[in-house]
Short mmCIF file of C-alpha atoms in Angstrom, two decimals:
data_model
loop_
_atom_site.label_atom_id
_atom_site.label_comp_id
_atom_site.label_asym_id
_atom_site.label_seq_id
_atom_site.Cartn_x
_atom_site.Cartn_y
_atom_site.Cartn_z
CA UNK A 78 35.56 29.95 32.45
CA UNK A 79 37.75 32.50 33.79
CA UNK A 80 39.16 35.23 31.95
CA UNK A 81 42.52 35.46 30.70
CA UNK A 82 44.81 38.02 28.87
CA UNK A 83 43.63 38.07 25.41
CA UNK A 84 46.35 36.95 23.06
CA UNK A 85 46.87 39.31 20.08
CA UNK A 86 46.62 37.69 16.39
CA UNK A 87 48.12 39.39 13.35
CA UNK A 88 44.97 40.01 11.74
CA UNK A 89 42.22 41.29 13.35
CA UNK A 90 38.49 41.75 12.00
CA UNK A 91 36.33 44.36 14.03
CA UNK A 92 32.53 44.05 13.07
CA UNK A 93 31.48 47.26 11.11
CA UNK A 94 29.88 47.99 7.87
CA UNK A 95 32.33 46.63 5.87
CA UNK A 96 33.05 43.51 7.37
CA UNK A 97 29.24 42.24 7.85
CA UNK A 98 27.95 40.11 5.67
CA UNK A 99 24.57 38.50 4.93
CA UNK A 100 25.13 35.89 2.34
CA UNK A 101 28.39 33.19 1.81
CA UNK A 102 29.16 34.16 -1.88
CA UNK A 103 32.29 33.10 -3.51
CA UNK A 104 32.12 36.95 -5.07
CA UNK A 105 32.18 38.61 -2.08
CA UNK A 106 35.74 41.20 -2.16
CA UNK A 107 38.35 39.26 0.61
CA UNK A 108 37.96 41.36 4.00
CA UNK A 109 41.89 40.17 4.75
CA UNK A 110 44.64 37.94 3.05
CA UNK A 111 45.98 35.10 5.09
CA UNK A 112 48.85 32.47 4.85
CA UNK A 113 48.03 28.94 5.60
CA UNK A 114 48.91 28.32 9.70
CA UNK A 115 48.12 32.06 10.55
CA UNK A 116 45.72 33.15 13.57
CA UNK A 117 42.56 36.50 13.21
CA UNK A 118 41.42 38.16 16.08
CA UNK A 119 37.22 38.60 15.14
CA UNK A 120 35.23 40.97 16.91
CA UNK A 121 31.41 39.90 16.54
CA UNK A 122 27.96 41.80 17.28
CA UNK A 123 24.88 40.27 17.94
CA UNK A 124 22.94 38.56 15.00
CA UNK A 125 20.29 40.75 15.00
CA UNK A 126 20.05 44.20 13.74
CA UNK A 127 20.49 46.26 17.00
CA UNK A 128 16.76 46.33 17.30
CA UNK A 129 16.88 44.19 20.33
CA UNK A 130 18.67 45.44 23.42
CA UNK A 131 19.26 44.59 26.91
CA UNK A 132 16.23 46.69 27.92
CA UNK A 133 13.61 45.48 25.22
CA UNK A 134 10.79 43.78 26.74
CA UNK A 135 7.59 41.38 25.54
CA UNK A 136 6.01 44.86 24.85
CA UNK A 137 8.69 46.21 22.53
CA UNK A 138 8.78 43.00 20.35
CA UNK A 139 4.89 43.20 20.61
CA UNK A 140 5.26 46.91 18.82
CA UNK A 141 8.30 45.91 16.62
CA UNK A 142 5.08 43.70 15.03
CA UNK A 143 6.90 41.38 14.02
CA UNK A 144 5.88 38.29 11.85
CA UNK A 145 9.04 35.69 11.60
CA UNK A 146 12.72 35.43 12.36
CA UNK A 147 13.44 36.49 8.71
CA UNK A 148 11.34 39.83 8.51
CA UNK A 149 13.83 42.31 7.89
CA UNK A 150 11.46 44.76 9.68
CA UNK A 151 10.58 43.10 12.54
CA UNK A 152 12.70 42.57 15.43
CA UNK A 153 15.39 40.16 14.76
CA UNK A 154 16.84 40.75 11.00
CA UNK A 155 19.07 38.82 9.58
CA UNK A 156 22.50 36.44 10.92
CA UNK A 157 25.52 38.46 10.23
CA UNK A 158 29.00 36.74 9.49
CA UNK A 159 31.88 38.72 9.20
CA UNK A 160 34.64 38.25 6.50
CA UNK A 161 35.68 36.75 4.04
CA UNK A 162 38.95 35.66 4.89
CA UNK A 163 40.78 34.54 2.02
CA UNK A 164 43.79 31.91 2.93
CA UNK A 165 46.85 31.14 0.50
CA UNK A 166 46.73 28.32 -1.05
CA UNK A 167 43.16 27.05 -0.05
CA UNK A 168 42.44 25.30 -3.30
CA UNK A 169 38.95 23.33 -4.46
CA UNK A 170 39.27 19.64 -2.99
CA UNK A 171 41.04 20.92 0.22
CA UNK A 172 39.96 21.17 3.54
CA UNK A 173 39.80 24.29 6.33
CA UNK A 174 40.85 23.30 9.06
CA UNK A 175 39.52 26.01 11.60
CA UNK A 176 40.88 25.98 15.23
CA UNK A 177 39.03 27.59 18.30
CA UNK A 178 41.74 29.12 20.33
CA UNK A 179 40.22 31.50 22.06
CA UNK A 180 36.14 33.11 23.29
CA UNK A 181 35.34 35.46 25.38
CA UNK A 182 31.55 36.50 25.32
CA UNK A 183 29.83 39.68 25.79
CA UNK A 184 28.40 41.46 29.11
CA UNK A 185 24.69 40.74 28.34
CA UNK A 186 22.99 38.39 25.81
CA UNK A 187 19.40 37.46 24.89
CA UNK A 188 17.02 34.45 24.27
CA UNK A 189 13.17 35.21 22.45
CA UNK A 190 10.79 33.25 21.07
CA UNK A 191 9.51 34.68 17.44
CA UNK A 192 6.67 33.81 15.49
CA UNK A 193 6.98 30.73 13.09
CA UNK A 194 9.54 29.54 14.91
CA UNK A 195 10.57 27.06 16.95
CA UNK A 196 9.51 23.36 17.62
CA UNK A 197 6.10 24.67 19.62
CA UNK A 198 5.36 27.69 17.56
CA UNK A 199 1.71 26.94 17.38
CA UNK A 200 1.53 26.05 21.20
CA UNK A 201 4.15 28.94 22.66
CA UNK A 202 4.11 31.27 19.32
CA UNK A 203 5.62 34.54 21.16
CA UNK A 204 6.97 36.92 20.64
CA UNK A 205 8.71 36.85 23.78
CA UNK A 206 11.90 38.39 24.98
CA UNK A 207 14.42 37.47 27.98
CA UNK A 208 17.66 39.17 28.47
CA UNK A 209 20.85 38.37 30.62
CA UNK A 210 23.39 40.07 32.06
CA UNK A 211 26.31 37.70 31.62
CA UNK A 212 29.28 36.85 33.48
CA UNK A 213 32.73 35.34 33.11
CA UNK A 214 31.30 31.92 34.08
CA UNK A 215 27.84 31.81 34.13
CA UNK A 216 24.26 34.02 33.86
CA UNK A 217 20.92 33.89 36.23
CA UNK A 218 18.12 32.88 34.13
CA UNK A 219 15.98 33.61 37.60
CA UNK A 220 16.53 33.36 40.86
CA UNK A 221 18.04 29.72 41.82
CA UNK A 222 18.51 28.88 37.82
CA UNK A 223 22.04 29.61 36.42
CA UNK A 224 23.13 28.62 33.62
CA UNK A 225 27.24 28.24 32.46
CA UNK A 226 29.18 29.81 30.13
CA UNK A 227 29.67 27.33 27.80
CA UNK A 228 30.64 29.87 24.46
CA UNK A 229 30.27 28.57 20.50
CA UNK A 230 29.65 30.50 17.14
CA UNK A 231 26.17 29.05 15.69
CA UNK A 232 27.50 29.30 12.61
CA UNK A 233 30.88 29.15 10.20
CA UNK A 234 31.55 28.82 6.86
CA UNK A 235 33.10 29.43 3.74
CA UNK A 236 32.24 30.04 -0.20
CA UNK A 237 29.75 27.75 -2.70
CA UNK A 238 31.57 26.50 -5.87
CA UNK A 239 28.31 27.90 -7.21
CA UNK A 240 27.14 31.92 -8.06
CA UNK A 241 24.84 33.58 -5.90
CA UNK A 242 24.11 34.42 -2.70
CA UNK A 243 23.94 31.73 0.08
CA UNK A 244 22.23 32.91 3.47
CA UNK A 245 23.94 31.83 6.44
CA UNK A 246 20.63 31.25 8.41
CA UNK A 247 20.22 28.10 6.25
CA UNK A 248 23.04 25.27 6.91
CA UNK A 249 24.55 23.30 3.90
CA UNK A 250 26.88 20.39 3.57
CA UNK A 251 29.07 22.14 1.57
CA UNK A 252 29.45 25.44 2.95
CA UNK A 253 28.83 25.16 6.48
CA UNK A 254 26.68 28.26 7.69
CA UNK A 255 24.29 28.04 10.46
CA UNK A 256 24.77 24.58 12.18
CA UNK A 257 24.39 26.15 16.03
CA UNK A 258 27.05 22.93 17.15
CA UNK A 259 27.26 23.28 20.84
CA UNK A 260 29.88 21.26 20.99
CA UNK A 261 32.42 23.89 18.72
CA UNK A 262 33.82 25.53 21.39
CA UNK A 263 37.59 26.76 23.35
CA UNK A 264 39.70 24.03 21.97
CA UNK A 265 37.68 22.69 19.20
CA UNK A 266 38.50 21.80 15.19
CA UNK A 267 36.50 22.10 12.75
CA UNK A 268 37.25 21.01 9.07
CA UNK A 269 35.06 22.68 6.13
CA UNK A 270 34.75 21.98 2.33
CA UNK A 271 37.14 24.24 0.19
CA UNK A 272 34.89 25.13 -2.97
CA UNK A 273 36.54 27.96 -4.39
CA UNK A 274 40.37 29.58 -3.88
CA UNK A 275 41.18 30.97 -0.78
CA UNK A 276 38.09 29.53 0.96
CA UNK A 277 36.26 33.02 1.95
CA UNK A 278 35.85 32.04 5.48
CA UNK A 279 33.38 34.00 7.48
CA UNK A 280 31.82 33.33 11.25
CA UNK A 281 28.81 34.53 13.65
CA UNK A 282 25.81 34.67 15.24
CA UNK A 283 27.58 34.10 18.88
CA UNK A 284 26.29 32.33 21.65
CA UNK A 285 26.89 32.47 25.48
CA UNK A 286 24.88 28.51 25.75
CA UNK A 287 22.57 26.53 24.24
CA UNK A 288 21.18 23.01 24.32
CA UNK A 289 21.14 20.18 21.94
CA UNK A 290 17.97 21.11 19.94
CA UNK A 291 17.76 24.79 20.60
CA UNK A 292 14.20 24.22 20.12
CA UNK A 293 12.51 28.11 20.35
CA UNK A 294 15.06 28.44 17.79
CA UNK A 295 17.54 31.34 19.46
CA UNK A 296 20.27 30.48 21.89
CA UNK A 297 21.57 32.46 24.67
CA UNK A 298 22.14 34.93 21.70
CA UNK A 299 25.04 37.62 22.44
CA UNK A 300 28.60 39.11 21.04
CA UNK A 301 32.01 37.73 20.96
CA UNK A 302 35.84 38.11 20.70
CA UNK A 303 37.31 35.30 19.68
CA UNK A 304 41.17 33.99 18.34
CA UNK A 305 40.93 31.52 15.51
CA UNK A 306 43.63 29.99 13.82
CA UNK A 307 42.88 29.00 10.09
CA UNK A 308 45.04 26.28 7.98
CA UNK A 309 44.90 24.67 4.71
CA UNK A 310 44.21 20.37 4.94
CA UNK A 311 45.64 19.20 1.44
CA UNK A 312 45.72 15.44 0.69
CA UNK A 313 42.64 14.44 2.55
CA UNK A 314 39.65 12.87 1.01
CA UNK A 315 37.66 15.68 0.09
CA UNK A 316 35.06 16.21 2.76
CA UNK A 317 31.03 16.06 1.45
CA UNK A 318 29.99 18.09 4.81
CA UNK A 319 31.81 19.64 7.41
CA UNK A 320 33.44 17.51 10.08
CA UNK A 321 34.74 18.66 13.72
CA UNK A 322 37.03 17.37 17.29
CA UNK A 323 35.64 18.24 20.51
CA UNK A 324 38.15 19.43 23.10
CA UNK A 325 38.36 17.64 26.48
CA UNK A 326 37.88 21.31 28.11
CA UNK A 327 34.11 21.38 26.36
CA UNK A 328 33.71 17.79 27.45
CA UNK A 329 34.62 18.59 30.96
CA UNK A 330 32.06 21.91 31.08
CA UNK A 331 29.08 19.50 29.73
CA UNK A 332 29.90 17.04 32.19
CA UNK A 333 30.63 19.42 35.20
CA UNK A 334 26.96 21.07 35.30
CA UNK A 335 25.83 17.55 34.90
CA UNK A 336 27.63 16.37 38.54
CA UNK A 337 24.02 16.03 40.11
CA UNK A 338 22.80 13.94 37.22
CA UNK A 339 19.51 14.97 34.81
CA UNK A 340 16.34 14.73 34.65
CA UNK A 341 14.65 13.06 31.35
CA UNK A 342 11.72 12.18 29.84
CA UNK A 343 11.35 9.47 26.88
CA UNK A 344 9.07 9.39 24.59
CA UNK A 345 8.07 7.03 21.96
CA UNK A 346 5.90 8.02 19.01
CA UNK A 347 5.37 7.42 14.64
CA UNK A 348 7.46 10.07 13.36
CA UNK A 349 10.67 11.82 14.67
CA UNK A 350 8.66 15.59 15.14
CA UNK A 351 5.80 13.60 16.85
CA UNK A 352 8.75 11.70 19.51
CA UNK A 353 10.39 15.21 20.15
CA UNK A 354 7.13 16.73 20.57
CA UNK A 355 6.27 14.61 22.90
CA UNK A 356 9.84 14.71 24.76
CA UNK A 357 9.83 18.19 25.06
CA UNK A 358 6.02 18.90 26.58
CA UNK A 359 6.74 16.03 29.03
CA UNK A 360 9.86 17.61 30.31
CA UNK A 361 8.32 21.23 30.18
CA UNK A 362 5.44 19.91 31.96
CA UNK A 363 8.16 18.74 35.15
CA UNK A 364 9.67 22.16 35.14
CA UNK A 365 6.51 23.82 35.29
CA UNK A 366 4.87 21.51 38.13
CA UNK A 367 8.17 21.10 39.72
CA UNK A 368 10.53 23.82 39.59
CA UNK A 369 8.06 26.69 39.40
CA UNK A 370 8.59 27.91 36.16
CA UNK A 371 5.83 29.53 33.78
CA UNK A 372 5.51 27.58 29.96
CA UNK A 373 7.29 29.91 28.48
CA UNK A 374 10.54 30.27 31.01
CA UNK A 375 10.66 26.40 30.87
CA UNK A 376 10.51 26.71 26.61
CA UNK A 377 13.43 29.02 27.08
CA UNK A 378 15.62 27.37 29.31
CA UNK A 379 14.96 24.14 27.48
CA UNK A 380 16.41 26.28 24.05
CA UNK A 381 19.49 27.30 25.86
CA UNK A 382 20.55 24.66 28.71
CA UNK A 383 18.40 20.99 27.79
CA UNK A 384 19.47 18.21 25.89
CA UNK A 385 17.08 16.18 22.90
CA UNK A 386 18.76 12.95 22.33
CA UNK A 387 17.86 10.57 19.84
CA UNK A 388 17.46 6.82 21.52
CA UNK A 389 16.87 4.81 18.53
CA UNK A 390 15.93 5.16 14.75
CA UNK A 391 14.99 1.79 13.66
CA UNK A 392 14.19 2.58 9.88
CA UNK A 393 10.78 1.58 10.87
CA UNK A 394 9.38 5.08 11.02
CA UNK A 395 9.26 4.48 15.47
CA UNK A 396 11.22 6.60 16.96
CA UNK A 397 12.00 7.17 20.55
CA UNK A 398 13.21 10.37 21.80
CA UNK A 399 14.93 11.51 25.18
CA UNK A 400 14.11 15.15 26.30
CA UNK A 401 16.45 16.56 29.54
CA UNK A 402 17.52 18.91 31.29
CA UNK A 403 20.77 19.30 34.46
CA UNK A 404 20.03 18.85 37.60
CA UNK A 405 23.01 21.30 38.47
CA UNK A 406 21.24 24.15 37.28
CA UNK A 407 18.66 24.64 39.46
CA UNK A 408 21.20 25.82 42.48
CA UNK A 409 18.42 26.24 44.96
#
């Protein structure tokens, strides 16, 4: 992903106080007033709370103290979107159709593991802390481990027909919010519920990569500039969740760091957390035995670069699971 001359967009949204938000709320005051077909420019921060920065360390967390991803006091904070954009003519019963044009990612970005989180939070509870200095193409996890740039927002979304406040950590069908769909990326559409008029769309929590699963629950976490173009869909059934198009570009990435093929593991067991479970240790096991890694590096780099697949899901409560990782990562 090389760079290239960043296109200018008649509206722009630069993160600050007034354009952060921590909720989807069809109240919220519009940031910006768009026509149907235009493009915004967004400027996005990390999703934390500037607690974490590219020098915090298992120590800092460890005096931060603290006790989930949610705790406002503790280390990570909340998921910031910035908006709303209101679009003309967005009406209830529409779509949004929301265009990726353009990413470009930050200069450093972070992955952690937090307490009550994550698929193995009893086994690997943290908190632990791993930062990145990134570049146009791809980062070093450590030495002989890169990892691509393969840029998404974890989550998009727009207002609830219904009052309130809607966080954006926590995905819904008819919102959108905090999905963390890899696959969203340069190139990609995405079409979202309209509940209420104008839409109130709103996007962030950026990410440099992350796997299918993202299972310590953080990506490669870090900020982003991005060109999105945002148009009214009328006269389409109305959608019940948010659908989206991969680009042949993403496609191509995915496939290209998977040239020298990946390594799996399967596992079979009653119950889809049990199968996944079981996938996952398996394939950390291989990466600690066989590509030197400690438990917790190979819990990481399973959150940002593997891949959890389901194989089948017979109805019959048996489910079998595929947990793995590219082979063209590990460059040494």
């Amino acid at each position: 992903m090389s760079p290239v001359p960043f296109i200018k967009s008649i509206h722009h949204i630069h993160h600050g106080k007034e354009t952060k938000l921590l909720s989807f709320n069809r109240n919220h005051k519009r940031l910006i007033t768009i026509n149907s077909g235009e493009e915004v420019s967004f400027d996005n921060t990390h999703a934390d709370i500037h607690k974490i920065t590219r020098n915090t360390t298992d120590a800092d967390l460890i005096e931060m103290r603290p006790t989930s991803l949610l705790d406002i006091e503790g280390c990570m904070g909340q998921i910031y979107v910035d908006g709303p954009v209101y679009v003309n003519g967005a009406e209830p019963g529409d779509a949004l159709k929301v265009e990726i044009l353009e990413l470009q990612t930050g200069d450093w970005g972070w992955t952690g593991i937090f307490p009550g989180l994550g698929l193995l939070q009893d086994e690997i509870p943290g908190p632990h802390i791993k930062t990145f200095e990134l570049r146009p193409d791809y980062t070093v996890f450590k030495t002989g481990v890169h990892i691509p740039a393969q840029p998404f927002y974890g989550t998009m979304g727009v207002a609830s027909a219904e009052e309130g406040d809607l966080h954006p950590l926590f995905p819904r069908n008819d919102i959108g919010g905090n999905f963390d769909c890899r696959y969203l990326g340069i190139g990609a559409v995405m079409y979202l519920p309209v509940n209420v008029p104008g839409a109130l769309f709103a996007v962030g929590d950026a990410h440099f990569s992350q796997g299918d699963g993202e299972i310590t629950g953080t990506a490669l976490e870090t900020t982003m500039r991005s060109r999105i173009r945002l148009t009214v869909a009328k006269g389409r059934e109305p959608l019940k969740s948010p659908h989206y198009v991969t680009s042949p570009e993403r496609v191509k990435e995915m496939h290209s760091v998977g040239e020298k093929g990946e390594y799996g593991v399967l596992a079979t067991a009653m119950g889809r957390d049990n199968a996944v479970k079981e996938a996952v240790r398996g394939l950390l096991d291989w990466l600690v035995a066989e590509k030197g890694l400690t438990r917790v590096e190979a819990y990481m780099l399973f959150s940002i670069a593997g891949n959890l697949k389901m194989m089948q899901d017979l109805g019959l409560e048996i489910f079998t699971v595929s947990a793995s990782i590219p082979l063209g990562l590990f460059v040494q």
